[in-house]
XYZ file of C-alpha atoms in Angstrom:
168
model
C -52.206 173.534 -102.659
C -49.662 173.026 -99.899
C -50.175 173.842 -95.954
C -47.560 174.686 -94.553
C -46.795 174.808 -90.577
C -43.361 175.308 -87.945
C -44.404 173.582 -85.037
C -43.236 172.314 -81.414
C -41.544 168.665 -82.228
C -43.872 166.868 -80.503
C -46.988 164.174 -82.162
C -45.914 164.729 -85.682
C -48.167 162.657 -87.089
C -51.263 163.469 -85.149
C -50.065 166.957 -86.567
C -50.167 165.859 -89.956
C -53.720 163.934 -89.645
C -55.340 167.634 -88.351
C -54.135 169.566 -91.445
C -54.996 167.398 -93.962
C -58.727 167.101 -92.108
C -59.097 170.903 -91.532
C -57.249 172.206 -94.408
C -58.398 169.687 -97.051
C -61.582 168.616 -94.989
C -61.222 164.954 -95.310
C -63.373 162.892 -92.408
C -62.559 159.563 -93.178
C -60.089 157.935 -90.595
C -56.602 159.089 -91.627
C -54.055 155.876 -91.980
C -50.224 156.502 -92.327
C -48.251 153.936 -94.146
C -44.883 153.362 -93.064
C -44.151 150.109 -95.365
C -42.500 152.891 -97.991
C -38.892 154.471 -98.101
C -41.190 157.444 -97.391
C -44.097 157.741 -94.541
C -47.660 157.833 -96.897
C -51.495 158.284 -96.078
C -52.657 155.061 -96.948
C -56.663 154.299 -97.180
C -58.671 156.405 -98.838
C -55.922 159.052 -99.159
C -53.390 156.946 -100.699
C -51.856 158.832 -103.268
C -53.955 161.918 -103.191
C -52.217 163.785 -100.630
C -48.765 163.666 -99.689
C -46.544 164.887 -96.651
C -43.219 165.428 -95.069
C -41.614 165.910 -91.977
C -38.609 167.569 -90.737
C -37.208 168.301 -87.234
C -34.341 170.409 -86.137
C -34.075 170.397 -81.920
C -37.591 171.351 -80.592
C -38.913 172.859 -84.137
C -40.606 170.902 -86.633
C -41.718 171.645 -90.116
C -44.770 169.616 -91.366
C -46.375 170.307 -95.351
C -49.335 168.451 -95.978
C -50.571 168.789 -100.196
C -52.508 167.579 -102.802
C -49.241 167.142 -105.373
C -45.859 165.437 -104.367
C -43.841 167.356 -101.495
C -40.743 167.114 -99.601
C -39.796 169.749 -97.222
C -36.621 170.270 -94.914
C -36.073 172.194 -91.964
C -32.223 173.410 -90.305
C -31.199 176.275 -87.788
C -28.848 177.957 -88.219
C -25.796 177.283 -86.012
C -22.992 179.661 -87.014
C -21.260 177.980 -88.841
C -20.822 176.633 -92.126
C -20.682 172.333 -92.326
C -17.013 172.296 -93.939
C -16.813 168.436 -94.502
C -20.211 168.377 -96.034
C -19.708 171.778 -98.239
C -16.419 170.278 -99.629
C -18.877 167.663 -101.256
C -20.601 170.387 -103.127
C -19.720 171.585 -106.400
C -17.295 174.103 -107.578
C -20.467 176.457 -109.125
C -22.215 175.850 -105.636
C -19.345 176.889 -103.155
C -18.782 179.885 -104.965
C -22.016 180.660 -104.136
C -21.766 179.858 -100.607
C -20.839 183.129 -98.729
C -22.122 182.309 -95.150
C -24.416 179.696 -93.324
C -28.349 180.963 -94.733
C -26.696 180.555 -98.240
C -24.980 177.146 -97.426
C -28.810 176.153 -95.238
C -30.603 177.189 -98.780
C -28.530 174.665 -100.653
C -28.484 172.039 -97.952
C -32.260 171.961 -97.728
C -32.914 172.422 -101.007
C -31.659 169.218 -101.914
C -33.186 167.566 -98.564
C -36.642 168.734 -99.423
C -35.834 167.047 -102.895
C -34.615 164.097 -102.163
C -37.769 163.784 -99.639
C -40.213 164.331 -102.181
C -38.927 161.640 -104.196
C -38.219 159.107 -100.963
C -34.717 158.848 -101.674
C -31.375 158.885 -99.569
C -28.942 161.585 -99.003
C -25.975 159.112 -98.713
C -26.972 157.842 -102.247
C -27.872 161.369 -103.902
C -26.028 164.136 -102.362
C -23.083 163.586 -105.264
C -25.611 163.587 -107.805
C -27.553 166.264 -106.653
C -26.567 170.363 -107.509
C -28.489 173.514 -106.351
C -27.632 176.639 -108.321
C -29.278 179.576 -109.647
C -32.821 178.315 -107.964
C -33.047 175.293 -109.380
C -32.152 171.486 -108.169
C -30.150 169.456 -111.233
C -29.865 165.820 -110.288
C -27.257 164.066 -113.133
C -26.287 167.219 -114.632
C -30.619 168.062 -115.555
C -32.664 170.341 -114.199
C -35.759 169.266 -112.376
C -38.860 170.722 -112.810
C -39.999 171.031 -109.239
C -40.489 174.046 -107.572
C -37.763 175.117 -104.777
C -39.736 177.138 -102.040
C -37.224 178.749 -99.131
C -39.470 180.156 -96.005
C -36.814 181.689 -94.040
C -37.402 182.326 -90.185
C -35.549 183.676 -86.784
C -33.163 181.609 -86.330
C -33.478 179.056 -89.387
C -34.700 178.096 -92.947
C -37.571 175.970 -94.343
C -37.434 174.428 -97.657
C -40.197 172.676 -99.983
C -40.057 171.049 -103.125
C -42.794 170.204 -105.305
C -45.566 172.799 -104.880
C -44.911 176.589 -105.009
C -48.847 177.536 -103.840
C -48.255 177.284 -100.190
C -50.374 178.304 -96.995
C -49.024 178.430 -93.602
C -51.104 177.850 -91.170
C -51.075 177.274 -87.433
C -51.376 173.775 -86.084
């Protein structure tokens, strides 16, 4: 199970403490561990809940689960990145008719590259969305790619596909 929230951008991590006490009712002091390419619970919860972060201006997007997640979060600008879609791959800028189709892709591959802790400097030439589904190398990955489109922008989230938004 994932919660899922959009919230102001403001005490992120006292954000992500709350949900995984209310949502997953844990009442031991909550530790984050930032000694890891990716931010952790550490303590009692190392390892058997994970989170991610993303901010865009004032918004934030924070999932908080009991398997592996990632998640990314862009608004939409009007227009279309041009030196970053020249990157992509032939198959995905065909695909790419305006910015919510170029904002799928984009944080499709953020929210995957989150989950895993890695770096989109490193990746984004190795990494492919089409048809749904993230291929890193040329294989498809076997994590589910969640889009929760809003007013004005796109949330992503990789990993879990049984998702509650909640408030926070």
């Amino acid at each position: 199970m994932t919660y899922f929230a959009l919230t102001k951008n403001i005490n992120l991590y006292q954000k992500v403490t709350e949900i995984l006490d209310l949502k997953f009712n844990c009442k031991r002091a909550i530790e984050i561990d930032f000694s890891h390419p990716k931010p952790a619970f550490g303590g009692a919860y190392a390892g058997v809940y994970d989170f991610s972060i993303s901010h865009s201006g004032d918004l934030a997007a924070i999932a908080v689960s009991d398997k592996k997640i990632g998640c990314d979060l862009e608004l939409l600008k009007g227009k279309i990145r041009a030196a970053v879609l020249k990157r992509f791959a032939d198959d995905e800028m065909s695909a790419i008719k305006c910015e919510r189709d170029f904002l799928e892709n984009w944080t499709a591959k953020e929210a995957f590259i989150k989950m895993n802790g890695g770096s989109i400097a490193l990746l984004l030439k190795r990494l492919k969305y089409v048809d749904g589904h993230i291929c890193l190398d040329e294989r498809v990955q076997s994590c589910p790619i969640v889009h929760l489109p809003f007013e004005g922008g796109i949330a992503c989230l990789c990993g879990d596909d049984d998702i509650k938004i909640c408030n926070i």
